[in-house]
Coordinates of C-alpha atoms and ligand atoms in Angstrom, one line a residue:
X934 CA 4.7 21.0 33.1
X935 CA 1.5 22.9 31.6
X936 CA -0.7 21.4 29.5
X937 CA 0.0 23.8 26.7
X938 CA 3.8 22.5 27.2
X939 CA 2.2 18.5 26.7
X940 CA 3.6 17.5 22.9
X941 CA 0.5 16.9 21.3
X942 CA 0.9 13.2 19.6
X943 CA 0.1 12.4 16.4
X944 CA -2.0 9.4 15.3
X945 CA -2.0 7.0 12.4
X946 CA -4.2 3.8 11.0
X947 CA -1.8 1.9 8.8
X948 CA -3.8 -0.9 7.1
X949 CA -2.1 -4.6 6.7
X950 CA 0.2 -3.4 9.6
X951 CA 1.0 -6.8 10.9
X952 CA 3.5 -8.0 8.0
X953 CA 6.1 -6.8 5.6
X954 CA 5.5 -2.7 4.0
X955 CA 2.9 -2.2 6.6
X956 CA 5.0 -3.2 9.6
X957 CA 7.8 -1.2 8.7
X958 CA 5.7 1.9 8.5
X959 CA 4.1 1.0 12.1
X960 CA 7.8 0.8 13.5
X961 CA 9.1 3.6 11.4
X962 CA 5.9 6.0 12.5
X963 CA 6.3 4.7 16.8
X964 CA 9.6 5.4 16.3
X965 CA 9.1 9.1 15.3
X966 CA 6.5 9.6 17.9
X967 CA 3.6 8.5 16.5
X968 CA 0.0 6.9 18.0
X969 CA -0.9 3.9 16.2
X970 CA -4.1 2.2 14.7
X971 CA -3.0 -1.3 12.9
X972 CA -5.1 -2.9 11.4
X973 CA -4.9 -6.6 9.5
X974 CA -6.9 -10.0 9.9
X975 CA -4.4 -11.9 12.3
X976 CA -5.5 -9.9 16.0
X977 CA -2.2 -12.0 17.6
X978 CA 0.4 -11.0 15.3
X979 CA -1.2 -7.5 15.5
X980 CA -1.4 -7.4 19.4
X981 CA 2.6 -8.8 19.4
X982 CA 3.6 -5.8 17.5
X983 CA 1.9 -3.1 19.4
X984 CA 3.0 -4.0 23.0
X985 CA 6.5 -4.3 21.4
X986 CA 6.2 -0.7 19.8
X987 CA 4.4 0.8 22.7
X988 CA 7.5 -1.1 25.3
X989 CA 10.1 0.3 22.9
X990 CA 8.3 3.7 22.3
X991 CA 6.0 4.8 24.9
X992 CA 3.1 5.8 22.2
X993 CA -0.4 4.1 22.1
X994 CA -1.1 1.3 19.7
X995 CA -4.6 0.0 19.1
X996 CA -5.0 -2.6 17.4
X997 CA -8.5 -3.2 14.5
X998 CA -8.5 -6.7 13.8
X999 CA -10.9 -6.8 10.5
X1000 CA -10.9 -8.1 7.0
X1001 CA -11.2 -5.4 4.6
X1002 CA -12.1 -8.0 1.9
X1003 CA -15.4 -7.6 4.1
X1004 CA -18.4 -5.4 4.2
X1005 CA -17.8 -5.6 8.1
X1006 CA -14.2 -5.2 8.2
X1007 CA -14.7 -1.7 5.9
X1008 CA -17.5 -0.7 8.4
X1009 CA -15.1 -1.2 11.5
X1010 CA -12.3 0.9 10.3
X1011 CA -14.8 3.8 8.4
X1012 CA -15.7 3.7 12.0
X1013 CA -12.5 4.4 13.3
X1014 CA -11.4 6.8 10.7
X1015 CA -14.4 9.2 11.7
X1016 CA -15.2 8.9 15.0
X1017 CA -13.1 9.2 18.4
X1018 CA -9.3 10.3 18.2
X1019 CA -8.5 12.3 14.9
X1020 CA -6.5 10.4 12.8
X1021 CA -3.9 12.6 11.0
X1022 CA -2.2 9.7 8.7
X1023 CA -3.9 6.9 6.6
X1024 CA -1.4 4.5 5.2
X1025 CA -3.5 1.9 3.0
X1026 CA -1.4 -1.1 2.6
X1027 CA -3.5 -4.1 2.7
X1028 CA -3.1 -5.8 -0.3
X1029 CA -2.8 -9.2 -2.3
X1030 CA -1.7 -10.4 -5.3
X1031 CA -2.9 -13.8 -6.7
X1032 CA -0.9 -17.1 -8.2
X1033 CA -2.9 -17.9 -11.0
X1034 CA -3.2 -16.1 -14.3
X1035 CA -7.1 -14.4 -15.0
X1036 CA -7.9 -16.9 -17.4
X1037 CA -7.4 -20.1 -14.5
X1038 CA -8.7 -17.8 -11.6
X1039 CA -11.6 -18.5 -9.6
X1040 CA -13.8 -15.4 -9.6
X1041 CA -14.2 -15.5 -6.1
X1042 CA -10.4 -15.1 -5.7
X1043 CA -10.3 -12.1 -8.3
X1044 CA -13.5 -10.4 -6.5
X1045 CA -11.7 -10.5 -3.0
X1046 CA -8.3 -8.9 -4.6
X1047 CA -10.5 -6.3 -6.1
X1048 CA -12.5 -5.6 -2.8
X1049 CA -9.1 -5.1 -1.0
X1050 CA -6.9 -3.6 -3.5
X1051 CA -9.6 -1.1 -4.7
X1052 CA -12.8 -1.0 -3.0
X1053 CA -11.4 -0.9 0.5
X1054 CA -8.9 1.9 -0.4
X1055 CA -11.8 4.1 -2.3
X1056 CA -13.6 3.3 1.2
X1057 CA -11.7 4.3 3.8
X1058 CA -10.2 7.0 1.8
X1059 CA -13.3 9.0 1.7
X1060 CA -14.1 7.8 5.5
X1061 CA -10.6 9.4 6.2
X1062 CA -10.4 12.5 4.3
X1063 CA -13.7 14.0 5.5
X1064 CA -12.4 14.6 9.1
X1065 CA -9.5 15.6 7.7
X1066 CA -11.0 18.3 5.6
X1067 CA -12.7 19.5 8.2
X1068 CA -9.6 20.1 10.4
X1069 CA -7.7 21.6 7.4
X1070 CA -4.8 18.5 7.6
X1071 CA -3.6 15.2 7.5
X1072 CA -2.6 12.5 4.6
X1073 CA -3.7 9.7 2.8
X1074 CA -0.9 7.1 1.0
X1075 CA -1.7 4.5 -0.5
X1076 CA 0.1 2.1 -1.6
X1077 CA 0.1 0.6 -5.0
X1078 CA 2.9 -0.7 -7.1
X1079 CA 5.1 0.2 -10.0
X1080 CA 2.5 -3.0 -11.5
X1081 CA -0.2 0.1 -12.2
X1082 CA 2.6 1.5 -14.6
X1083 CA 1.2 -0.4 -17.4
X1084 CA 3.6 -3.6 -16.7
X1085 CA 2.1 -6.2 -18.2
X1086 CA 1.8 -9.3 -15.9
X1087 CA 0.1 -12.2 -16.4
X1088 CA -2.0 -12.1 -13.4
X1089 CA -3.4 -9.0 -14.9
X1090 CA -5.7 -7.9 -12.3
X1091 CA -3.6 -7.3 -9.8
X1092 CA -1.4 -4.5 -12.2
X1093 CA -5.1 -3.3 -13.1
X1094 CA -5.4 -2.7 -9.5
X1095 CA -3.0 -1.0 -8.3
X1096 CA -3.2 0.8 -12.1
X1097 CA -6.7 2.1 -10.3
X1098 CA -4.8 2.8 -7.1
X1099 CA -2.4 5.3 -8.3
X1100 CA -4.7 7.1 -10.9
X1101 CA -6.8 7.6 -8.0
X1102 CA -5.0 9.0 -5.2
X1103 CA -3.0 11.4 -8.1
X1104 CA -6.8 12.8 -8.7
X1105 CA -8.2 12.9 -5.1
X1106 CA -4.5 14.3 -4.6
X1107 CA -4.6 16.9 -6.5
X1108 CA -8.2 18.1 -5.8
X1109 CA -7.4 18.0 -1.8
X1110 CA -4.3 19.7 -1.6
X1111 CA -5.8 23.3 -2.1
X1112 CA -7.8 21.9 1.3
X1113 CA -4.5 21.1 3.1
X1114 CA -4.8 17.5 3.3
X1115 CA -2.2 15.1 0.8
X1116 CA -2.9 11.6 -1.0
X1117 CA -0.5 10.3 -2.5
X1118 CA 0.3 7.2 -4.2
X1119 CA 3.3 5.1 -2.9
X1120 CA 4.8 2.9 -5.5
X1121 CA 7.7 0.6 -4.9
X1122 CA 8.9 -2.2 -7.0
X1123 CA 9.9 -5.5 -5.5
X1124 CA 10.4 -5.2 -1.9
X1125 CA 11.2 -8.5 0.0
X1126 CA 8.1 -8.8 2.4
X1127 CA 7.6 -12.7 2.0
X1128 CA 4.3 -11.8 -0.1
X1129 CA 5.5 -14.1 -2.7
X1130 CA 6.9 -16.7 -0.7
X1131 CA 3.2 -16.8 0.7
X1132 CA 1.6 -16.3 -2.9
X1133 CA 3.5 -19.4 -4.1
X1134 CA 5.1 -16.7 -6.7
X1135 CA 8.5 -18.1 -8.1
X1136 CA 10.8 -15.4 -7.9
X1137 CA 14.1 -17.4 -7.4
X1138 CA 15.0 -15.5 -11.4
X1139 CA 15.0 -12.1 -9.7
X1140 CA 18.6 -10.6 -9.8
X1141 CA 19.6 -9.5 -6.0
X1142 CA 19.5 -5.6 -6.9
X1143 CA 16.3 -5.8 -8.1
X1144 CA 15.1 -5.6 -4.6
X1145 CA 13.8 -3.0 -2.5
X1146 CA 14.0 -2.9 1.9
X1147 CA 10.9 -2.4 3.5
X1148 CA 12.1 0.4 5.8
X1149 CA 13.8 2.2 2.1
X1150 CA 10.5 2.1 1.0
X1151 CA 8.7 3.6 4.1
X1152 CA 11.5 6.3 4.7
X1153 CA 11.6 7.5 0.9
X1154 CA 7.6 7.7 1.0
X1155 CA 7.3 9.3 3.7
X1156 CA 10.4 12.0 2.3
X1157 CA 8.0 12.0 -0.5
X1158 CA 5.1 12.9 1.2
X1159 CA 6.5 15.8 2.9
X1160 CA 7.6 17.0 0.0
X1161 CA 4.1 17.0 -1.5
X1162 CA 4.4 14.5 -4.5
X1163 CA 1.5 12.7 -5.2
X1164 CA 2.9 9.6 -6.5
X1165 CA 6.6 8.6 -4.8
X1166 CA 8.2 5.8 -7.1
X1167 CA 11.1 4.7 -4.4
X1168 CA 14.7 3.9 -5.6
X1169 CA 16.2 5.4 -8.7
X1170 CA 16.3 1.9 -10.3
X1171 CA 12.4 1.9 -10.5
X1172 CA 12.6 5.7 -11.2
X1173 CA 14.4 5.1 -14.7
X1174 CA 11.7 1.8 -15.3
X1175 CA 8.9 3.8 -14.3
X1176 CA 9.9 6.7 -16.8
X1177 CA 10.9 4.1 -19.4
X1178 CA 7.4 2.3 -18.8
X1179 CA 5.5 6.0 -19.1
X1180 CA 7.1 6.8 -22.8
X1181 CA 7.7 3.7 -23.7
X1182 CA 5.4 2.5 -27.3
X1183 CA 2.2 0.6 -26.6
X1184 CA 3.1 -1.6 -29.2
X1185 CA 6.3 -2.6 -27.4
X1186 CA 4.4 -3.4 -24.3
X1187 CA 1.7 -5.5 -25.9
X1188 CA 4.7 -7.5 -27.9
X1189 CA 5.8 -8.3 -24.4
X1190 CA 2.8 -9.2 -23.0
X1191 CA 2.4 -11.6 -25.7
X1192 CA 5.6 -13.2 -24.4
X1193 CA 4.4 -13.6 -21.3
X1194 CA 1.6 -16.2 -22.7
X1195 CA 4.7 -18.3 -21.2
X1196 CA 4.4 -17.6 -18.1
X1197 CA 0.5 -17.8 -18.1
X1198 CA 0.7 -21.6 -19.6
X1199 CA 3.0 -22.1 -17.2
X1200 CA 1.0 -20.7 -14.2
X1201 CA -1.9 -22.9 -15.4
X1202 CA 0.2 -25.8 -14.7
Ligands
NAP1989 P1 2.5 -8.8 3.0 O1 3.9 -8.9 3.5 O2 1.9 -10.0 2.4 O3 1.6 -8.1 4.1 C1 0.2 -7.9 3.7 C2 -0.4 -7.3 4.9 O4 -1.8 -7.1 4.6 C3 -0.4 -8.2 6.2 O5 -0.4 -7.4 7.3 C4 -1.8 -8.9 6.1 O6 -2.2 -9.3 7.4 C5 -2.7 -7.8 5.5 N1 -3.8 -8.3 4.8 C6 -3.9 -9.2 3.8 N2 -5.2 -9.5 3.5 C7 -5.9 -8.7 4.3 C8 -7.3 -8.5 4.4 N3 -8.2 -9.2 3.7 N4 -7.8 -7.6 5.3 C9 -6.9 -6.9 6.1 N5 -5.6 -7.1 6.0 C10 -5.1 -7.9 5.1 O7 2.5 -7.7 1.8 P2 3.6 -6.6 1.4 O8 4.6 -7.2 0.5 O9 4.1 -5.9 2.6 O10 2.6 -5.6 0.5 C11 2.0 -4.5 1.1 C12 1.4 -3.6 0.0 O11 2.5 -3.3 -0.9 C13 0.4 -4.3 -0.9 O12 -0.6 -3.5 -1.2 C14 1.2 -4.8 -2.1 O13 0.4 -4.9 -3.2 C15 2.2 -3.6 -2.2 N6 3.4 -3.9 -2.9 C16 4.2 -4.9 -2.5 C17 5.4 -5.2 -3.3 C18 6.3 -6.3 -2.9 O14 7.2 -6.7 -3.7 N7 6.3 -6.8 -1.6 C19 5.7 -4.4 -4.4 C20 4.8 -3.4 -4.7 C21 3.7 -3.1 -4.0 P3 -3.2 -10.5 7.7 O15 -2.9 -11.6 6.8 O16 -3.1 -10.8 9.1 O17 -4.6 -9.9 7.3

């Protein structure tokens, strides 16, 4: 075989890789032929998962143990994004969500979720698209939540967050796709990860069709992506909320956030 007949592989850095959304994109992506960068804070659970998808698959799987809470941890994987083997997909998905209401919080707690959910997605978005610019291709998602549709929750900051998140990537989005390179927001509803379970969030009221598989999620994204949109709502359940949430009146949303003072008593214990 000739070198020029040697598929060339493509390579992607999927962020919070080791659990839940990210995972299934790292098993979904090795199973279409894709390298791999994962990156999340537990380096066991990350090195488990990429000598089972490089046994099952063949590819290459590094794996970037940092905390991109961090300073460091945004340093280490800039790093990676810009120097050595291209990287042609960026899938940030680290993210958290907290148990206690804004008012109860500790500011600490709200400062990390805001230096993951925002700052290291603004971060290693810019440390990803230059390269990418420069070559003419390759794609940003990140992933946010139907939250950022105005849902009122009353744990606000993390529905501000991933508000930030899509607004974002539909900008950067639109001003890179003239430059051949997509960002686009990915934003599914309630997906069962075990991000609650470990949040201590009770969500034993939550009807059975309410939600979302992690691999649906992944596979309609990535349709999404292809196709070019710059924000993929999956499922046609959280389609319809997501339109209803767009048009629906302020002053109905702020009547239900008032009912959710509830939840935030509640919360507060
Ligand atoms: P998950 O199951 O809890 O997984 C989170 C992943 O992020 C893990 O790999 C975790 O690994 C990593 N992570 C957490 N903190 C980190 C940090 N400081 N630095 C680096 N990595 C970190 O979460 P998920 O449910 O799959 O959620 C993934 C994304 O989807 C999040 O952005 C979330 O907001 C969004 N989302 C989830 C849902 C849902 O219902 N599940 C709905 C809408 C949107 P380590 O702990 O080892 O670091």
């Amino acid at each position: 075989m000739t070198d020029a007949a040697v598929p060339v592989r493509r390579r992607a850095l999927i962020t919070g890789a080791s659990l839940g959304i990210g995972e299934a994109f790292a098993r979904r992506l090795a199973a279409d032929g894709w390298d791999l960068v994962l990156v999340a804070r537990d380096a066991a659970r990350l090195g488990a998962l990429a000598a089972e998808l490089t046994g099952r698959h063949g590819g290459a799987a590094e794996t970037l143990p940092a905390d991109l809470s961090t300073d460091d941890g945004w340093a280490m994987v800039e790093r990676r994004l810009t120097a050595g083997s291209p990287v042609e997909l960026l899938v940030n998905n680290a993210g958290i969500s907290l148990d206690t209401p804004f008012v109860r919080s500790a500011v600490p707690d709200e400062v990390r979720l805001v230096r993951l959910n925002v700052l290291a997605v603004l971060r290693l978005t810019h440390a990803a698209l230059g390269p990418m610019i420069e070559r003419g291709h390759g794609a940003v998602i990140n992933v946010s939540s139907v939250a950022g549709f105005g849902v009122p929750m009353p744990g606000s900051t993390y529905s501000a967050s991933k508000a930030w998140v899509t607004n974002f990537s539909e900008s950067i989005g639109q001003s890179v796709a003239p430059l051949g390179v997509r960002v686009m927001a990915l934003c599914p509803g309630y997906t069962r990860t075990g991000i609650h379970e470990r949040t201590g969030i009770d969500m034993s009221r939550l009807p059975a069709w309410a939600w979302l598989r992690p691999d649906s999620v992944v596979d309609e994204g990535l349709r999404d992506l292809r196709k070019g949109k710059l924000v993929s709502v999956p499922d046609w359940k959280y389609k319809l909320a997501v339109a209803g949430l767009r048009h629906a009146p302020k002053r109905l949303l702020r009547g239900f956030t008032r009912d959710t003072r509830g939840a935030v008593d509640r919360a507060g214990g």
